[in-house]
XYZ file of C-alpha atoms in Angstrom:
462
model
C -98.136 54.557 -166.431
C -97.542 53.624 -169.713
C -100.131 56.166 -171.139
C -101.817 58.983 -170.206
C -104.545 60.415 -172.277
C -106.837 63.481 -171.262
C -110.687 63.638 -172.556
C -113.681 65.429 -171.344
C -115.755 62.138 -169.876
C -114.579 58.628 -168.803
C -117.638 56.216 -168.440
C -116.899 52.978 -167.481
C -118.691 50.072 -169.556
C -120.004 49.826 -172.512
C -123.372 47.990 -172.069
C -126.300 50.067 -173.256
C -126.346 52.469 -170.635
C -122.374 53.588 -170.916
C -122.556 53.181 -174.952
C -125.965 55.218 -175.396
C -124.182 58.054 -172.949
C -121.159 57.922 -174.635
C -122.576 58.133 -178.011
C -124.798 61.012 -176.831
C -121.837 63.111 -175.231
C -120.079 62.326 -178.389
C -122.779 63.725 -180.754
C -122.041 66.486 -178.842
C -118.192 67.094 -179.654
C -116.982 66.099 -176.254
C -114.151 63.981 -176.057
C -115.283 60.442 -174.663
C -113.352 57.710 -173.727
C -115.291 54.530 -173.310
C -113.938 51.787 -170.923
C -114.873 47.842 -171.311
C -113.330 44.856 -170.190
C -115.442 42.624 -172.550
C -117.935 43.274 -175.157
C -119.307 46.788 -176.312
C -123.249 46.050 -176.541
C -122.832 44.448 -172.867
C -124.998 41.693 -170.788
C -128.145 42.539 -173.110
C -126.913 42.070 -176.481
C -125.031 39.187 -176.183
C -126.604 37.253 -173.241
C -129.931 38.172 -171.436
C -132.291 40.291 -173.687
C -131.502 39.535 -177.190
C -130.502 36.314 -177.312
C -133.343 34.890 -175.290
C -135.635 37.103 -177.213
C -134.507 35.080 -180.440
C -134.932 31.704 -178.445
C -138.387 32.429 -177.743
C -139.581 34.107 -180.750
C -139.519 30.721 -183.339
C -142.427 28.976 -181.143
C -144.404 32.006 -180.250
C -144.520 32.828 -184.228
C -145.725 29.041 -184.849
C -148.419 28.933 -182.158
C -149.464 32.432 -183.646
C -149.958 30.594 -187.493
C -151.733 27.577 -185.655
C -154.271 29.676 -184.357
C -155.388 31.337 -187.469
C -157.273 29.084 -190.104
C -155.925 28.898 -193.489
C -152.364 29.684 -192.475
C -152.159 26.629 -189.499
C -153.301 24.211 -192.316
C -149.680 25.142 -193.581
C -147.551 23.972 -190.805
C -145.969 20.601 -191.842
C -143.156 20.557 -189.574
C -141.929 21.183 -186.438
C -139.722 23.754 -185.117
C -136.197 23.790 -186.359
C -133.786 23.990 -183.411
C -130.831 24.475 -185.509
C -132.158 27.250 -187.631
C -133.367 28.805 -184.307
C -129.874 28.362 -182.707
C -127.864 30.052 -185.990
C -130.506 32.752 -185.779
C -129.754 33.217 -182.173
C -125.828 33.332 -183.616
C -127.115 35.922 -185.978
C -128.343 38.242 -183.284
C -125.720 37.678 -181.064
C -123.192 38.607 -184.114
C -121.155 35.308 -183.074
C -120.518 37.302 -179.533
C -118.211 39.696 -182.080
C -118.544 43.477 -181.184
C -117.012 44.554 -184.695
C -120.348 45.861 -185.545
C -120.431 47.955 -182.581
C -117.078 49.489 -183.906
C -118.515 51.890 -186.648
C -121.057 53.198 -184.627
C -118.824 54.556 -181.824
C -116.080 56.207 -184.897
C -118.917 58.038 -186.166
C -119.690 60.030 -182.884
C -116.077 59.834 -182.139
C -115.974 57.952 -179.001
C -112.410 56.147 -178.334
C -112.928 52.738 -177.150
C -110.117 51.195 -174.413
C -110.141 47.806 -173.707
C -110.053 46.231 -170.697
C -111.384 47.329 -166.754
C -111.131 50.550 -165.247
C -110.492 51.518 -161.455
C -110.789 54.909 -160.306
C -107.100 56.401 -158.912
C -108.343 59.768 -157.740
C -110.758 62.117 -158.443
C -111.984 62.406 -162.130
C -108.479 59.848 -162.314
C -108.739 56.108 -164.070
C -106.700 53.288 -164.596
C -106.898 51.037 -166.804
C -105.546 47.893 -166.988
C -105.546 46.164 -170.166
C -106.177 42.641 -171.158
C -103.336 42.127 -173.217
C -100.869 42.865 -170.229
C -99.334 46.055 -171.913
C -99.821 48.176 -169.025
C -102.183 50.606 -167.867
C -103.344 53.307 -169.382
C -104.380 56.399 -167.174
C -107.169 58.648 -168.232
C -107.924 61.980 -167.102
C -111.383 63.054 -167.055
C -111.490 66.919 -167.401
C -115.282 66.977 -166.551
C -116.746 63.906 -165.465
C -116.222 60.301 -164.848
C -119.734 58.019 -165.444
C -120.131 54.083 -163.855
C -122.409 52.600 -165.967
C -121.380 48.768 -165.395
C -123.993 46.167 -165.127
C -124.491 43.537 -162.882
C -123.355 39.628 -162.790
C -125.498 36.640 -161.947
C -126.241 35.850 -158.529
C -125.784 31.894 -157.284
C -127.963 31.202 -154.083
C -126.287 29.807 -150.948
C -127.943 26.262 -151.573
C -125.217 23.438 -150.498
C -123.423 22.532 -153.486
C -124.775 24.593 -156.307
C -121.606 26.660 -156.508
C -119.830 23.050 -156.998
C -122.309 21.744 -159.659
C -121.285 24.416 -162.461
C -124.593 25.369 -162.662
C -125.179 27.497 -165.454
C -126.288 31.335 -165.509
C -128.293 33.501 -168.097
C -124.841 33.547 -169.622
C -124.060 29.867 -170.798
C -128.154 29.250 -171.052
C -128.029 31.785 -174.004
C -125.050 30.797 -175.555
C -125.731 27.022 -175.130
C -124.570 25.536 -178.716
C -126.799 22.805 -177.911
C -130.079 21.977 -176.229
C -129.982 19.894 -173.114
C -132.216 16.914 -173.506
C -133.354 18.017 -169.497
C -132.732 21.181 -167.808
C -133.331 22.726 -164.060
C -134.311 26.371 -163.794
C -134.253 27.780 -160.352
C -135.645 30.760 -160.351
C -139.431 32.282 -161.379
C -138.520 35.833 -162.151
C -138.898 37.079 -165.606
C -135.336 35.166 -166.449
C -136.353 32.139 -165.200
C -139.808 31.938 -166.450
C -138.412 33.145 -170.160
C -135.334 30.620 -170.401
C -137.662 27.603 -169.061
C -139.612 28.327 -172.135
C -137.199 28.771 -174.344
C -135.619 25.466 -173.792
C -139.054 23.776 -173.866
C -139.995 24.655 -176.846
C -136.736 23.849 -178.138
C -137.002 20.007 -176.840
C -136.001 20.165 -173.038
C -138.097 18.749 -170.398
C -137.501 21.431 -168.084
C -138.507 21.582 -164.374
C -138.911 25.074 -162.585
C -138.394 25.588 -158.975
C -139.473 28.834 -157.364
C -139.317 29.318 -153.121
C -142.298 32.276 -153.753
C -145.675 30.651 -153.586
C -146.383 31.868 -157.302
C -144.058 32.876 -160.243
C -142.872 36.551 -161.077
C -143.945 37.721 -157.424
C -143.916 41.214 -158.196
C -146.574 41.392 -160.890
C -150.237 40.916 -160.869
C -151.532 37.352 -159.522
C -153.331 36.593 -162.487
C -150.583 37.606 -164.576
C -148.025 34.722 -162.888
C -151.597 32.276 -163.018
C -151.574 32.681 -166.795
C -147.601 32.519 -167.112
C -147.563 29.047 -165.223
C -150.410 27.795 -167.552
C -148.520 28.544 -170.337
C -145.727 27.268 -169.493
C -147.369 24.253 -168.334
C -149.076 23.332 -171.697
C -145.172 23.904 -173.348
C -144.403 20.801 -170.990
C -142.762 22.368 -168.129
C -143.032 20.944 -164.399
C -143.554 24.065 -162.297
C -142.885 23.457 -158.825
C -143.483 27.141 -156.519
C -143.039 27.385 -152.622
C -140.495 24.756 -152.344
C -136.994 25.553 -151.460
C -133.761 23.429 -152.827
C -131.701 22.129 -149.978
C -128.984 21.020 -151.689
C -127.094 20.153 -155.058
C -124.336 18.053 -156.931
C -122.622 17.583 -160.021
C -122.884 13.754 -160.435
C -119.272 11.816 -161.763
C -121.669 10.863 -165.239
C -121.929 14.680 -165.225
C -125.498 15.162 -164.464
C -126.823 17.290 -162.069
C -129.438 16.238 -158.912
C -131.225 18.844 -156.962
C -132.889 18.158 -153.437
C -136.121 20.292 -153.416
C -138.234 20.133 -149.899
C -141.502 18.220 -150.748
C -140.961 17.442 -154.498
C -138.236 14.827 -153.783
C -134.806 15.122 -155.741
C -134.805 16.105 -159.172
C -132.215 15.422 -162.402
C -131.476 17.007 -165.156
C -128.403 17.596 -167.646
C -128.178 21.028 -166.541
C -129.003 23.732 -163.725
C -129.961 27.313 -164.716
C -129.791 29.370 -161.495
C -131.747 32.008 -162.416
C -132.757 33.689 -159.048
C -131.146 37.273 -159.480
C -128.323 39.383 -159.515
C -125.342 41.044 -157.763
C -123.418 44.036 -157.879
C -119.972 44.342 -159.273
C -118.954 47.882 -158.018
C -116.187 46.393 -155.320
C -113.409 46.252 -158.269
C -113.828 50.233 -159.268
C -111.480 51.581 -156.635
C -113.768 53.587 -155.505
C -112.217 53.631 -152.321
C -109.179 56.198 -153.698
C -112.699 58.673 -153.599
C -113.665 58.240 -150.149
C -116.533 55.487 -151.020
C -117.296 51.512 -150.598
C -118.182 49.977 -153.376
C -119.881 46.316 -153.069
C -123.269 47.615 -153.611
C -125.269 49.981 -155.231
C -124.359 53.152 -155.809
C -126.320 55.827 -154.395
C -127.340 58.878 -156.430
C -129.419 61.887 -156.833
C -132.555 62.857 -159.144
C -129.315 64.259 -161.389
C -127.462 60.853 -161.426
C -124.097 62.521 -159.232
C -123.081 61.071 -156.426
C -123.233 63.273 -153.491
C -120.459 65.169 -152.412
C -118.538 64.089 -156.103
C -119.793 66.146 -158.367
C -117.881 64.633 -160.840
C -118.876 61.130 -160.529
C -122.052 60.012 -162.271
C -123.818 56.471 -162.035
C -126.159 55.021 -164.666
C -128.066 51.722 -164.895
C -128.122 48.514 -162.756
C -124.841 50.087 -160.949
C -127.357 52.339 -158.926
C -129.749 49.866 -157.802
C -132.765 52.454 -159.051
C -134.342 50.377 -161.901
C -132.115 47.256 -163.017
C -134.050 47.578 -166.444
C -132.537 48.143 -169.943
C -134.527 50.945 -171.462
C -134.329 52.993 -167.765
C -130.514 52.502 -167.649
C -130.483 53.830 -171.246
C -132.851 56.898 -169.931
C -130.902 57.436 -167.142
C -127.896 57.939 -169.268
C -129.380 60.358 -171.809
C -130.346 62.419 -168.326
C -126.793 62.518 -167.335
C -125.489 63.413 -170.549
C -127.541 66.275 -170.804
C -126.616 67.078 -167.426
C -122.541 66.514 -167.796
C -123.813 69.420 -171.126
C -125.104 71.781 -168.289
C -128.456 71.426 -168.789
C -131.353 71.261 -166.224
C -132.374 67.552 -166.346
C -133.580 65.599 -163.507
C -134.922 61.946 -163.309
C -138.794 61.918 -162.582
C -140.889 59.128 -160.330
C -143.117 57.842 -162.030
C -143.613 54.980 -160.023
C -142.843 51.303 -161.452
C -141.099 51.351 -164.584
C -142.650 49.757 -167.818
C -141.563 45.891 -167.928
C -142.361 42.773 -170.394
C -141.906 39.321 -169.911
C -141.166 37.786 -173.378
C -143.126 34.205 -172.590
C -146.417 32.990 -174.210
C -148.449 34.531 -172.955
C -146.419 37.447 -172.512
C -146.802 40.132 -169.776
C -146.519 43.828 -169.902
C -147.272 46.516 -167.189
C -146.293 49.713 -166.481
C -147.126 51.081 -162.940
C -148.603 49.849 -159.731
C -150.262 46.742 -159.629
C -153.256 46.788 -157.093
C -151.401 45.089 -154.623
C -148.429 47.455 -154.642
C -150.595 50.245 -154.839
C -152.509 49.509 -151.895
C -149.018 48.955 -150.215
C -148.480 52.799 -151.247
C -151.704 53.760 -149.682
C -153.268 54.453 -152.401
C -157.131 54.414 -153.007
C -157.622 52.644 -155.896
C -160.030 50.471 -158.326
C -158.916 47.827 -161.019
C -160.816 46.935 -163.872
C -160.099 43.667 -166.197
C -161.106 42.440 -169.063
C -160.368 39.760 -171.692
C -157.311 40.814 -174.259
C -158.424 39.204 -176.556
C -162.502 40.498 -176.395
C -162.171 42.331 -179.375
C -162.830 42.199 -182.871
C -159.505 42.542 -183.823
C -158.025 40.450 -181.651
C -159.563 37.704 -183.258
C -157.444 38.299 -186.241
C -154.665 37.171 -184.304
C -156.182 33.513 -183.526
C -158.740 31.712 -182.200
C -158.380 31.224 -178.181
C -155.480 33.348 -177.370
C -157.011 34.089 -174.442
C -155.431 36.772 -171.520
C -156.493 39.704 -169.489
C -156.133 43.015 -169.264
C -156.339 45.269 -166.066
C -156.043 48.933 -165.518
C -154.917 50.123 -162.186
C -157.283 53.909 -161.285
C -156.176 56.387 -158.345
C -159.863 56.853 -157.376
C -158.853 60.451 -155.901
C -157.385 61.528 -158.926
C -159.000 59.537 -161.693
C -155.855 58.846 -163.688
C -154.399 55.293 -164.080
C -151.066 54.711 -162.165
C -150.935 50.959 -163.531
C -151.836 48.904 -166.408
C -150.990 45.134 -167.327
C -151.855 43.134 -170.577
C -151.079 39.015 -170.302
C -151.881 37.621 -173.771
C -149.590 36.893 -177.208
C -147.396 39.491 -178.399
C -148.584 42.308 -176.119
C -145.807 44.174 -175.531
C -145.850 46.534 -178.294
C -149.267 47.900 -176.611
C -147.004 48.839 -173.693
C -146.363 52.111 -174.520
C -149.367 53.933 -174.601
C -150.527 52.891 -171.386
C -146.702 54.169 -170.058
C -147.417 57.424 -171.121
C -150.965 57.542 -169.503
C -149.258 56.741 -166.552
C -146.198 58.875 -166.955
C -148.274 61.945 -167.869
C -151.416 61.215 -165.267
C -153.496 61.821 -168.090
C -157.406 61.854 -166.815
C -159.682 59.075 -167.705
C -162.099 61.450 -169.153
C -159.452 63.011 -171.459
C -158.675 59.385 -172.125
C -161.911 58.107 -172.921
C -161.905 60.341 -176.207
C -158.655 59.160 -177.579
C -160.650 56.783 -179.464
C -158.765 53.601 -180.788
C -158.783 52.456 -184.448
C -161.210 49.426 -185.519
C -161.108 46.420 -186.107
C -157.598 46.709 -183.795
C -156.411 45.088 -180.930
C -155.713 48.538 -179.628
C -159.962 48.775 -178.541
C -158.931 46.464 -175.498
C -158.518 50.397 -173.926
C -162.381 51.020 -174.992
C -163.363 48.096 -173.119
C -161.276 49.228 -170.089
C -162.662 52.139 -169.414
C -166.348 51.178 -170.065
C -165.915 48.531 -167.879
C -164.563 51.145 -165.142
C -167.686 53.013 -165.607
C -166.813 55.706 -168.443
């Protein structure tokens, strides 16, 4: 070895989950040695959340002034796609983690480039980019995986070939392709197929499930495709692409079973991910990496009591915010306190389109798949006063999810523009099983869009 350095906690990446656990230990006065092979912000600030986020948001804010009278009488022009793309650069910080830099010196955490492999228990190497050797660290308390995951590109004949793109290059594209192929109707695909449209593609979408985003409500994936339909997108859903190739002009074609072959400039797979944990060495610990890494309520894998795991690397909620929760947990657990992750059942989640989606919870179909007695009630988002202070026709619906046994809501979803700030409130109904008639008197402000829960629970009966 050409170093050897000694700290309290090794976590391996820096994404949000590793730097939020880092910085938390840090806070602390432990000694924290954070390991990343790339950038310190990870997969969400420089190529999934935030920079797709910024794609999006130019559009949604003009069809927001078109629907209000006196301000859509001001729109002259249309959307600029440069401005859009250098305010994409903006939140992206040119893919730069400098700024990251005086964030992690103020809780003290040393940062060492380049990718870790465990060499023993609380033992890691780390190889560095440069080719100056490895440096080992010792971990005199714990060692923490809290690496992400990588894009995953679907055995179809010749996709692999075609140099399709992935969340990655769609994000950083420095130009828009005049027409584009997402494959894929998860929240990814559906997102990035807006995106692009608004920004000038003609995009087609091609999704195997007979609807989009499978896993949320029915009428929330019915409103998605409409809306992505009126931004000019082809949705094609229960096909299946047999095969693909990278023309020699460069183009791509893709053979889709009952739509007929379709070209475009570009592919986006965007059909889900993979693990990365095969490269961590975590056989020299007695375990097979490949997959996701199992752990307890307390974040430790068993029989290592050493060895935490954080974020998409355990396969428990492959969601930003619960990767960042999960690492607060273990922090506070790596402290010696008494901290424990809780089921709450589904995880809060937002698709970013127009109309956007937010639930927390069960849906009715997956609570019915739980056993659970339930009733939903729906009604319009925008059915109140002050929704109509947000435009004329913005249309969406709203649906609580009610364990009839217990009277508490274990779900909610809103579909309808810019919804996803009224996610939280519902979460912690769910999260703290509040009763509906202890909800019914937490009255909501007028004239607010926030009286969409008044409506809910007089339509449920209350």
């Amino acid at each position: 070895m050409s170093e050897e350095r000694e700290v309290d906690v090794v976590v391996l990446g820096a994404g949000p989950a590793g730097e939020v656990l880092a910085g938390r230990l840090g806070q602390r006065d432990l000694q924290v040695a954070l390991v990343e092979d790339r950038l310190v912000g990870g997969e969400c600030s420089y190529w999934a959340c935030m920079p797709s986020k910024a794609l999006l948001r130019p559009a949604q804010a003009l069809a927001e002034v078109r629907r209000v009278p006196g301000a859509a009488e001001a729109v002259t022009a249309s959307l600029d796609v440069g401005v859009a793309l250098a305010r994409r650069d903006e939140v992206t910080h040119g893919w730069d983690d400098e700024a990251q830099m005086p964030w992690l010196k103020e809780r003290d955490v040393a940062l060492v480039r380049g990718h870790g492999r465990l060499a023993g228990a609380r033992v890691v190497d780390v190889e560095s980019p440069g080719g100056d050797g490895p440096v080992r660290l010792r971990a005199r308390r714990a060692v923490v995986v809290g690496i992400g995951t990588a894009p995953a590109i679907p055995p179809v004949p010749g996709l692999a070939d075609a140099r399709p793109w992935t969340n990655r290059e769609a994000t950083a594209a420095s130009e828009v392709p005049g027409t584009l192929i997402v494959l894929g109707g998860g929240p990814v695909g559906v997102e990035l197929a807006q995106a692009f449209a608004t920004l000038g593609s003609r995009v087609s979408l091609v999704e195997q499930d007979e609807r989009l985003l499978a896993h949320e409500e029915a009428f929330a994936a019915d409103l998605v495709r409409a809306g992505l339909e009126r931004a000019g997108v082809a949705v094609h859903t229960g096909v299946r692409a047999t095969s693909a190739e990278r023309t020699a002009d460069g183009r791509v074609r893709l053979a889709v079973e009952g739509v007929g072959t379709l070209e475009a400039d570009e592919i986006l797979v965007a059909s889900g991910r993979r693990h990365v944990t095969g490269d961590l060495g975590l056989e020299a610990v007695g375990l097979e990496g490949g997959g996701p890494l199992e752990v307890g309520d307390d974040l430790r894998v068993a029989g290592h009591d050493w060895l935490y795991v954080v974020g998409d690397a355990n396969g428990r909620a492959p969601l930003t915010h619960m990767g960042k929760h999960q690492a607060r947990l273990a922090a506070d657990v790596i402290c010696g306190r008494d901290a424990r992750l809780r089921d709450a059942g589904p995880p809060p989640r937002v698709v970013f389109t127009e109309p956007s989606v937010a639930a927390v919870g069960h849906t009715e179909a997956s609570a019915h798949e739980a056993g659970l007695r339930v009733r939903a009630v729906d009604v319009a988002t925008d059915g109140t006063a002050g929704a109509s202070f947000h435009g004329k026709g913005a249309g969406g619906t709203s649906r609580i999810v009610v364990d009839e046994d217990r009277r508490v809501l274990i779900g909610a979803t809103f579909v309808g523009p810019d919804v996803a700030e009224w996610l939280h409130a519902a979460t912690i109904a769910v999260v703290a099983a509040v009763p509906l008639d202890d909800l019914w008197h937490a009255v909501p402000a007028f004239p607010t869009r926030s009286e969409v829960w008044l409506q809910l629970l007089e339509a449920y009966g209350l």
